Coordinates of C-alpha atoms and ligand atoms in Angstrom, one line a residue:
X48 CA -36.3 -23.1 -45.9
X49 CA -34.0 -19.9 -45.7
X50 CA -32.5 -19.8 -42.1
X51 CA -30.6 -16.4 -43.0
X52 CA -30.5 -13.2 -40.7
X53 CA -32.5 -11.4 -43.4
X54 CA -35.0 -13.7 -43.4
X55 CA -36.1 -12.7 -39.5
X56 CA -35.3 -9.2 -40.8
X57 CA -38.8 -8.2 -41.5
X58 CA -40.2 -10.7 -38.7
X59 CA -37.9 -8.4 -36.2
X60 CA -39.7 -5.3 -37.6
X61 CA -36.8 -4.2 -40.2
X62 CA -38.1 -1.9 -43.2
X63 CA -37.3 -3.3 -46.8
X64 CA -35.1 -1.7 -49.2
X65 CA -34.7 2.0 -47.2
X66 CA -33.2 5.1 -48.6
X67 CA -30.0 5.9 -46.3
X68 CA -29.1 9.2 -48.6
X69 CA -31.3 11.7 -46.3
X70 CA -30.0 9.4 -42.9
X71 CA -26.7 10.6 -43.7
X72 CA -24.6 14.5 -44.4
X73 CA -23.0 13.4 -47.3
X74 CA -26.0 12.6 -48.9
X75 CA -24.6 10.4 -51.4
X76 CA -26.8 7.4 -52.6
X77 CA -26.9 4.2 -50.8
X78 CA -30.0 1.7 -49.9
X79 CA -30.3 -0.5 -46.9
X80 CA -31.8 -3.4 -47.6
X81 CA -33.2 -4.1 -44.2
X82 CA -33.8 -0.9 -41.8
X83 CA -34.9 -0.4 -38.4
X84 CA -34.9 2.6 -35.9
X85 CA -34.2 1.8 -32.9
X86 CA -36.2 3.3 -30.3
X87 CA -36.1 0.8 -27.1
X88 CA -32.8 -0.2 -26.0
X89 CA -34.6 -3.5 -24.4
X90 CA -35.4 -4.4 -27.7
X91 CA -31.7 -5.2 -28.3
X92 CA -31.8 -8.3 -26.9
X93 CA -34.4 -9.7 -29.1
X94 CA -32.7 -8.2 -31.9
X95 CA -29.8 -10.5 -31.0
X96 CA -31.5 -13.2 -31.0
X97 CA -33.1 -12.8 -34.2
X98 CA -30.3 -11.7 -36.6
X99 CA -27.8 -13.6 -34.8
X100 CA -23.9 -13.0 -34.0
X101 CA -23.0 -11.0 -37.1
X102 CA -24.0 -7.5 -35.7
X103 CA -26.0 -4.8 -38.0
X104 CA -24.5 -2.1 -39.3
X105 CA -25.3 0.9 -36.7
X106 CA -26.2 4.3 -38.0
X107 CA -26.4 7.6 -35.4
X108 CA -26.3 10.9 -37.4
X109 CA -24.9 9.5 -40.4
X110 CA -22.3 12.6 -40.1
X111 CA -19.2 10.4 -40.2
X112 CA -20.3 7.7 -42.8
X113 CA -19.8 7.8 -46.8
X114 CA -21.1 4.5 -48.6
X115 CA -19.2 3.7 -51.4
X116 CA -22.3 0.6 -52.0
X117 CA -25.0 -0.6 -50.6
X118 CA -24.9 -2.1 -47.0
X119 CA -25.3 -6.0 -47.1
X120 CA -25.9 -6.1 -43.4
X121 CA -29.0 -5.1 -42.0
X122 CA -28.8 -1.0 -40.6
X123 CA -29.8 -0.2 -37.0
X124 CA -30.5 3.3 -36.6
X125 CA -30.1 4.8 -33.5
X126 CA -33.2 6.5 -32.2
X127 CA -32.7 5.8 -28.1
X128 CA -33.5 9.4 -26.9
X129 CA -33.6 10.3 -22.9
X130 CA -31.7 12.9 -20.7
X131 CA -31.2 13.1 -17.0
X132 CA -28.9 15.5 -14.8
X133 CA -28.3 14.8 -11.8
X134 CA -26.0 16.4 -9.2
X135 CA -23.5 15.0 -7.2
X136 CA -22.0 15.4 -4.2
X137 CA -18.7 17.4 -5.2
X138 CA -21.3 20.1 -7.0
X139 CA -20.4 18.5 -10.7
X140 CA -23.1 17.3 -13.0
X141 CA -23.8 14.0 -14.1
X142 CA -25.7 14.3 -17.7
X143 CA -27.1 10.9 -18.7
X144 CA -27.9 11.0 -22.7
X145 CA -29.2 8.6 -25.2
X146 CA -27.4 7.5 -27.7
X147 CA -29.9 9.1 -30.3
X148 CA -29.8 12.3 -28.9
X149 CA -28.9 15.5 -31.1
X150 CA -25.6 16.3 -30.0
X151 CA -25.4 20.1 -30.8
X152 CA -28.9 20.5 -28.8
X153 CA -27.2 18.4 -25.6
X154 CA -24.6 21.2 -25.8
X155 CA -26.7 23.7 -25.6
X156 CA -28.9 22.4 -23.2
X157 CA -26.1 21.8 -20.9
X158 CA -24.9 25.5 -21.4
X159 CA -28.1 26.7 -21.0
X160 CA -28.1 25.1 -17.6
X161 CA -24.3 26.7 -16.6
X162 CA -22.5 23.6 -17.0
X163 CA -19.0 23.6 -18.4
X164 CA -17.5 21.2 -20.7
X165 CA -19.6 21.0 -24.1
X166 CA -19.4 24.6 -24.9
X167 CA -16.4 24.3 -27.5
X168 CA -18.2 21.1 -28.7
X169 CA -20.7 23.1 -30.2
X170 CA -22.4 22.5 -33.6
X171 CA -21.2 19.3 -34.5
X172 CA -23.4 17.2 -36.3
X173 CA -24.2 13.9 -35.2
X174 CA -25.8 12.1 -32.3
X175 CA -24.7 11.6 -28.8
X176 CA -23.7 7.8 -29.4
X177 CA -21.1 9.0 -32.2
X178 CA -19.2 11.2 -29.6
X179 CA -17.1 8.8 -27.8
X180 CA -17.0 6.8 -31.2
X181 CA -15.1 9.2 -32.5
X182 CA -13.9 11.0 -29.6
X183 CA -15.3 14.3 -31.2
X184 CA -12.9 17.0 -30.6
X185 CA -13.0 20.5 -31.3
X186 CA -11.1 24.2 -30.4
X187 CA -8.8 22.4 -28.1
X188 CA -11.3 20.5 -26.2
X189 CA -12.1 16.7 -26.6
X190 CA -14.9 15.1 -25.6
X191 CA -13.2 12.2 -23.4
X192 CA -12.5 14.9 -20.8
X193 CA -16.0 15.0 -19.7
X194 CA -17.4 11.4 -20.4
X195 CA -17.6 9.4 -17.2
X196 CA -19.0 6.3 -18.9
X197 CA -20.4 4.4 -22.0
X198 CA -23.5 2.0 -21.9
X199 CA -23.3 -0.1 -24.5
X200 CA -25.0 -3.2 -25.6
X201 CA -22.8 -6.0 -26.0
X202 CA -23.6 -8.1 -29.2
X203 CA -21.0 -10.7 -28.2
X204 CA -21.6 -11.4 -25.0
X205 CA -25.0 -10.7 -25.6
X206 CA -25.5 -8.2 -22.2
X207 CA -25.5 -4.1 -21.5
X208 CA -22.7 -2.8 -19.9
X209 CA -20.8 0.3 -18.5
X210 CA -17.8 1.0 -19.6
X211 CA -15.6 3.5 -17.9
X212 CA -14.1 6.2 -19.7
X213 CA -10.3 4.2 -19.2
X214 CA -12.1 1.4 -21.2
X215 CA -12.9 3.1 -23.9
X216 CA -9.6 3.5 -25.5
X217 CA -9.9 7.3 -26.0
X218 CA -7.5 8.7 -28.2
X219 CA -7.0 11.6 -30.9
X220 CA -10.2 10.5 -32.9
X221 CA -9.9 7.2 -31.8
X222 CA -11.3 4.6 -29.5
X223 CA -11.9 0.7 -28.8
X224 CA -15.3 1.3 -30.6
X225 CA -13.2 2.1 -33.8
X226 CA -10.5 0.1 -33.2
X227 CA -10.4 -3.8 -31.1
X228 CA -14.2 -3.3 -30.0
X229 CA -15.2 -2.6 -34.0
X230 CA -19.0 -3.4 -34.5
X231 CA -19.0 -5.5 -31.1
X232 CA -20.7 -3.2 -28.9
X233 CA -24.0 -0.8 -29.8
X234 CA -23.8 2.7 -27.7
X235 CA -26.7 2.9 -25.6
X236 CA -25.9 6.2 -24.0
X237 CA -23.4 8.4 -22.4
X238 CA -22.4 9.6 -19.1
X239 CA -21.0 13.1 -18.9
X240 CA -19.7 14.6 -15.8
X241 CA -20.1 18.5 -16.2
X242 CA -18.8 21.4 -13.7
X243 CA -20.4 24.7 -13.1
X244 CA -17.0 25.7 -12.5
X245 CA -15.4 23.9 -15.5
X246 CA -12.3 26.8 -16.5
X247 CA -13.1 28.0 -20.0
X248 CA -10.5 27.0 -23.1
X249 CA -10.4 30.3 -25.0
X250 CA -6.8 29.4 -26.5
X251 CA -7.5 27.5 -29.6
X252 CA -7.4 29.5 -32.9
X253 CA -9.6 32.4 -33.1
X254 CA -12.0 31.9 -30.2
X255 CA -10.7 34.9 -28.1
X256 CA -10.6 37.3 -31.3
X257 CA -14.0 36.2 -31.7
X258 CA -15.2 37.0 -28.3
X259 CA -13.7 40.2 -29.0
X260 CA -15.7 41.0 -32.1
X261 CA -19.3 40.1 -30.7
X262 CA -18.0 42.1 -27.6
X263 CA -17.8 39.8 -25.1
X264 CA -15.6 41.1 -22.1
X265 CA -16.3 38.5 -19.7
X266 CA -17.0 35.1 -21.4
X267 CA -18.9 32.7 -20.0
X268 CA -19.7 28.8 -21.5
X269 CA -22.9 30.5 -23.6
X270 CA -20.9 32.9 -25.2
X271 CA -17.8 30.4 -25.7
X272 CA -20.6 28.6 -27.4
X273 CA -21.6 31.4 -29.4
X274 CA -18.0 32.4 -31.0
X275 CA -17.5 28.5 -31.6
X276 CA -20.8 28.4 -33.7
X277 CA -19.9 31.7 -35.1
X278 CA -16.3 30.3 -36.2
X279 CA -17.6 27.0 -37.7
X280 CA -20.3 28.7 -39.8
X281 CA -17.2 31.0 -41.3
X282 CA -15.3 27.8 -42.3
X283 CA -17.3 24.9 -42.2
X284 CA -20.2 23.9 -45.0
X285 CA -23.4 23.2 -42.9
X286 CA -23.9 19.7 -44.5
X287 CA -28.2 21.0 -44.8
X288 CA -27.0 22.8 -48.0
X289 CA -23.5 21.3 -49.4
X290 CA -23.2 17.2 -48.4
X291 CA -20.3 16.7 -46.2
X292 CA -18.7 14.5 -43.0
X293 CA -16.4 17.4 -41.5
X294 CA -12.8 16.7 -41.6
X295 CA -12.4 13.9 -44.3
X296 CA -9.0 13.2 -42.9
X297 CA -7.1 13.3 -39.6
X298 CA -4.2 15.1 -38.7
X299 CA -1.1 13.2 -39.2
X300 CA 1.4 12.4 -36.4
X301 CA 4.9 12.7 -37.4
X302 CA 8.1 12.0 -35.9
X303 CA 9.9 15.0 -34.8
X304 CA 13.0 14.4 -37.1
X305 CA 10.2 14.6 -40.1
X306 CA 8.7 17.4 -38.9
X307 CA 11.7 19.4 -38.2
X308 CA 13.0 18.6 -42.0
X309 CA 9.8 19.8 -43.3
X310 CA 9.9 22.8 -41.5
X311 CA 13.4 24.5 -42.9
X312 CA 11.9 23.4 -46.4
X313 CA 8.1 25.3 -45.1
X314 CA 8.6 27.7 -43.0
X315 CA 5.0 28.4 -42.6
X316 CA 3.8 24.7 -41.9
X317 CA 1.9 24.1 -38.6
X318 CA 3.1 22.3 -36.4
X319 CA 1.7 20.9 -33.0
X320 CA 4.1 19.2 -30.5
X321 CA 2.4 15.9 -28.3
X322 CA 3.3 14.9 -25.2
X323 CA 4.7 11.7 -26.7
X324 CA 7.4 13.9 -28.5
X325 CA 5.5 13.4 -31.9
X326 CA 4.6 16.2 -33.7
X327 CA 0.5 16.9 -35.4
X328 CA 0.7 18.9 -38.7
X329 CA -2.5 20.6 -39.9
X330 CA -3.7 18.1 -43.1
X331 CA -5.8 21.3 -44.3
X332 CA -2.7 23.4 -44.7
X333 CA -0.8 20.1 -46.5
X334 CA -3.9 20.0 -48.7
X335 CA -3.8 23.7 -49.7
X336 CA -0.3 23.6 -50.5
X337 CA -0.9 20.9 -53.1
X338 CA -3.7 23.7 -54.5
X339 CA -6.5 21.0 -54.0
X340 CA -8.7 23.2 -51.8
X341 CA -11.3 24.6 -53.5
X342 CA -10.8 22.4 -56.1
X343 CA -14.0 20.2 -58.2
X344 CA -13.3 16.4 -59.3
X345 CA -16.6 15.8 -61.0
X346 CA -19.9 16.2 -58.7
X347 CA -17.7 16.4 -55.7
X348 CA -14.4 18.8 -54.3
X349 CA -12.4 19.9 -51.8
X350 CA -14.0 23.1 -49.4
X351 CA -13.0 26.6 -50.9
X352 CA -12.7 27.3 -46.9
X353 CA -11.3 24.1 -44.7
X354 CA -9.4 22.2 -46.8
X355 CA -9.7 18.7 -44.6
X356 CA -13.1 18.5 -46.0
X357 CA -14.7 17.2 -48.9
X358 CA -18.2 18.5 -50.4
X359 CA -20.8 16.9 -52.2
X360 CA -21.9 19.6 -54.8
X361 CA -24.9 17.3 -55.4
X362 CA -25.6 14.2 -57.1
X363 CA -22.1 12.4 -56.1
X364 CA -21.7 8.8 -55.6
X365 CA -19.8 7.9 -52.4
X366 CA -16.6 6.2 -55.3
X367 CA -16.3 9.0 -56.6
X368 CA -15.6 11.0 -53.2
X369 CA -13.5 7.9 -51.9
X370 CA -11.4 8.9 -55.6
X371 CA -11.4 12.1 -54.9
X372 CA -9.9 11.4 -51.1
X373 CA -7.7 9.0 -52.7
X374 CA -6.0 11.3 -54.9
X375 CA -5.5 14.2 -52.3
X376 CA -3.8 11.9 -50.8
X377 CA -1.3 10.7 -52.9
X378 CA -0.7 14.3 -53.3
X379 CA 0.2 14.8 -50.2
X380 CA 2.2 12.1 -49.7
X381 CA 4.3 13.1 -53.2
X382 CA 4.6 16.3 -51.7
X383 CA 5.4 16.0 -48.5
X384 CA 6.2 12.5 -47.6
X385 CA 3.3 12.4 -45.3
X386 CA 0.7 9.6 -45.0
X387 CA -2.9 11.2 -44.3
X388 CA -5.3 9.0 -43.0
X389 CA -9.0 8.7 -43.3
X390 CA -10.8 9.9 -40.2
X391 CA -14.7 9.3 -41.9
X392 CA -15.9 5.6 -42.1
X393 CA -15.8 4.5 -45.4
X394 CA -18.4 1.7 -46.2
Ligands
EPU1352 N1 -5.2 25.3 -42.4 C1 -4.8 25.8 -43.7 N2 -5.7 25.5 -44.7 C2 -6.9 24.9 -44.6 C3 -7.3 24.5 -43.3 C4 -6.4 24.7 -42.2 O1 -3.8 26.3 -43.9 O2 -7.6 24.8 -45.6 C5 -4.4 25.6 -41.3 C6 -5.0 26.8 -40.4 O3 -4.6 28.0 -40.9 C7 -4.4 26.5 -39.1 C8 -4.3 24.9 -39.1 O4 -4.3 24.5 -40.4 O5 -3.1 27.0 -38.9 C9 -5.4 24.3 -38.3 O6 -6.6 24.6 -38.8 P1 -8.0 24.7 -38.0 O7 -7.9 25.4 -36.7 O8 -9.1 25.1 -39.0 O9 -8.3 23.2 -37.6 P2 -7.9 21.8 -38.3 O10 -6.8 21.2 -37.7 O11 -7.9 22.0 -39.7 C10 -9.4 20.5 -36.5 C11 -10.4 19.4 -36.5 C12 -11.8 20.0 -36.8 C13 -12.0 21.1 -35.7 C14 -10.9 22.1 -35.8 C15 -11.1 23.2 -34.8 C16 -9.3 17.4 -37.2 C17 -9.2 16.3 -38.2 N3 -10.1 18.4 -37.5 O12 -9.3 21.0 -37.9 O13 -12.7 19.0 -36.6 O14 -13.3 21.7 -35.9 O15 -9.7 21.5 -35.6 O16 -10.7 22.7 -33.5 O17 -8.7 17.2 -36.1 C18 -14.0 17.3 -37.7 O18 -13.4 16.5 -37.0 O19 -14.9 17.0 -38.5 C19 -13.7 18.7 -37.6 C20 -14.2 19.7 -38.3

């Protein structure tokens, strides 16, 4: 008798042999051999139970994801939906969100309501649960700053729990959930803490020269909202009609000495001092110099527009993107001397 997790896969209500290319932006091909959407967080437990300690592969928006084969574990995907403000007593908002939610509609919702703190967070793809996966960051405003706490379902232990945000391990793109927590804990939601009086960050890039151009003389978190949607659509492929994760890689770290070298040799380079005394360089302006952007490798290239990401044109396999990623970055590391590092999970 076969005792293995797949076995109670389709007695736990998992789906045989699903489709994962429309669950996720890149849209490459990949097949789960055992799905479920996950709908009711109390079902977690029983989930546990059945498939045992080695946790399934957990799927939110699939905007952060590019399968280079097919899943062996069994894929969760995260459907837990629910939202509920509620004030406090310092006049902030607490937002509860499910995991599943959208998370471009949470931002609008919460600056529909006059609640600062999502507004430069605008139109990214992806699900509430990936946020502080990821720690989603965008025109100079990361999402740690305004998450309170994280419910999570611990596989492990086999228990919910709230972490606080000083848990989580937040960092550029980072956190536990990437790093030492990796695959032991499932997001159940989030806790936000928004202000009506939240000051808005109009200094990153083009935002105020935006707000200019549509005319705005007083902004306010709708029409921050507005120019950040307005600047992405300019540079950024809306993964509906070109397959794509956002920024394939991260923005490397450098030491100042490094940075300072490169700088009499590229006048023009970047460069973004960190409170550590490290130095961020822009990877898109690394990648152009190598004349990669724009550039096609098969059924797959690098954005005429943002050179940090990396298109499907249609009918690419997820190897052939990884290659693609691969060589870019050797490139850049001929070039310049400068390690770039992957910021999509690659699977
Ligand atoms: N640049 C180039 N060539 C390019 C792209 C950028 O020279 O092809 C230069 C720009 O001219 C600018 C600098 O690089 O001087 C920074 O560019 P940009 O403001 O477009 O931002 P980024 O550093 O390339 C980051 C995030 C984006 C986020 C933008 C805006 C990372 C890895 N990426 O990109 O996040 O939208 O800032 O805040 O940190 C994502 O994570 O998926 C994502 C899209």
């Amino acid at each position: 008798m076969d005792f293995s997790p797949m076995h109670n896969a389709a007695e736990l209500g998992f789906l045989p042999d699903v489709d994962l290319a429309p669950r996720t932006t890149f849209g490459v091909p990949a097949r789960a051999r055992w799905f479920l959407g996950l709908s009711d967080r109390q079902a977690l437990v029983g989930l546990r139970r059945g498939l045992g300690e080695d946790p399934p592969l957990i799927l939110g928006g699939g905007s952060n994801i590019l399968f280079t084969q097919d899943p062996e574990r069994p894929v969760l995907g995260i459907e837990l939906t629910g939202l509920e403000p509620r004030e406090r007593p310092d006049g902030r908002i607490e937002v509860w969100a499910g995991a599943g939610e959208n998370w471009h509609a949470l931002t609008q919702y919460t600056v529909d309501k006059g609640w600062g703190g999502l507004e430069n967070l605008s139109l990214i793809p992806g699900k509430v649960g990936a946020a502080p996966m990821q720690n989603i960051g965008a025109y100079g405003v990361e999402v740690k700053d305004t998450i309170a706490a994280v419910e999570v379902f611990d596989w492990k232990a086999v228990r919910f729990e709230t972490l606080s945000a000083s848990e989580c391990g937040f960092g550029y793109r980072e956190s536990i959930f990437k790093r030492a927590a990796k695959d032991r804990y499932v997001i159940v939601g989030v806790r936000f803490v928004l202000d009506p009086k939240a000051p808005l960050h109009l200094d990153y890039g083009s935002i105020r020269e935006e707000l200019e151009h549509q005319g705005v003389a007083e902004p306010d978190y709708r029409s921050v909202s507005k120019a950040v949607i307005a600047i992405r659509q300019s540079k950024l492929p809306d993964p509906a009609v070109l397959g794509n994760a956002g920024s394939f890689f991260k923005n490397p770290s450098v030491d100042a000495a490094l940075a300072e070298r490169l700088s009499l040799e590229f006048p023009t380079l970047p460069r973004y001092p960190q409170p550590d005394g490290r130095v961020k360089l822009a990877a898109g302006w690394l990648i152009e110099q190598t004349g990669w952007k724009g550039r096609r490798m098969g059924a797959c290239g690098v954005h005429d527009r943002q050179a940090l990401v990396l298109v499907n044109y249609g009918g690419a396999q997820g190897a052939e993107i990884l290659k693609l990623a691969r060589t870019v970055q050797a490139e850049v590391e001929r070039r310049f001397g400068v390690a770039l590092e992957t910021e999509v999970n690659i699977l």
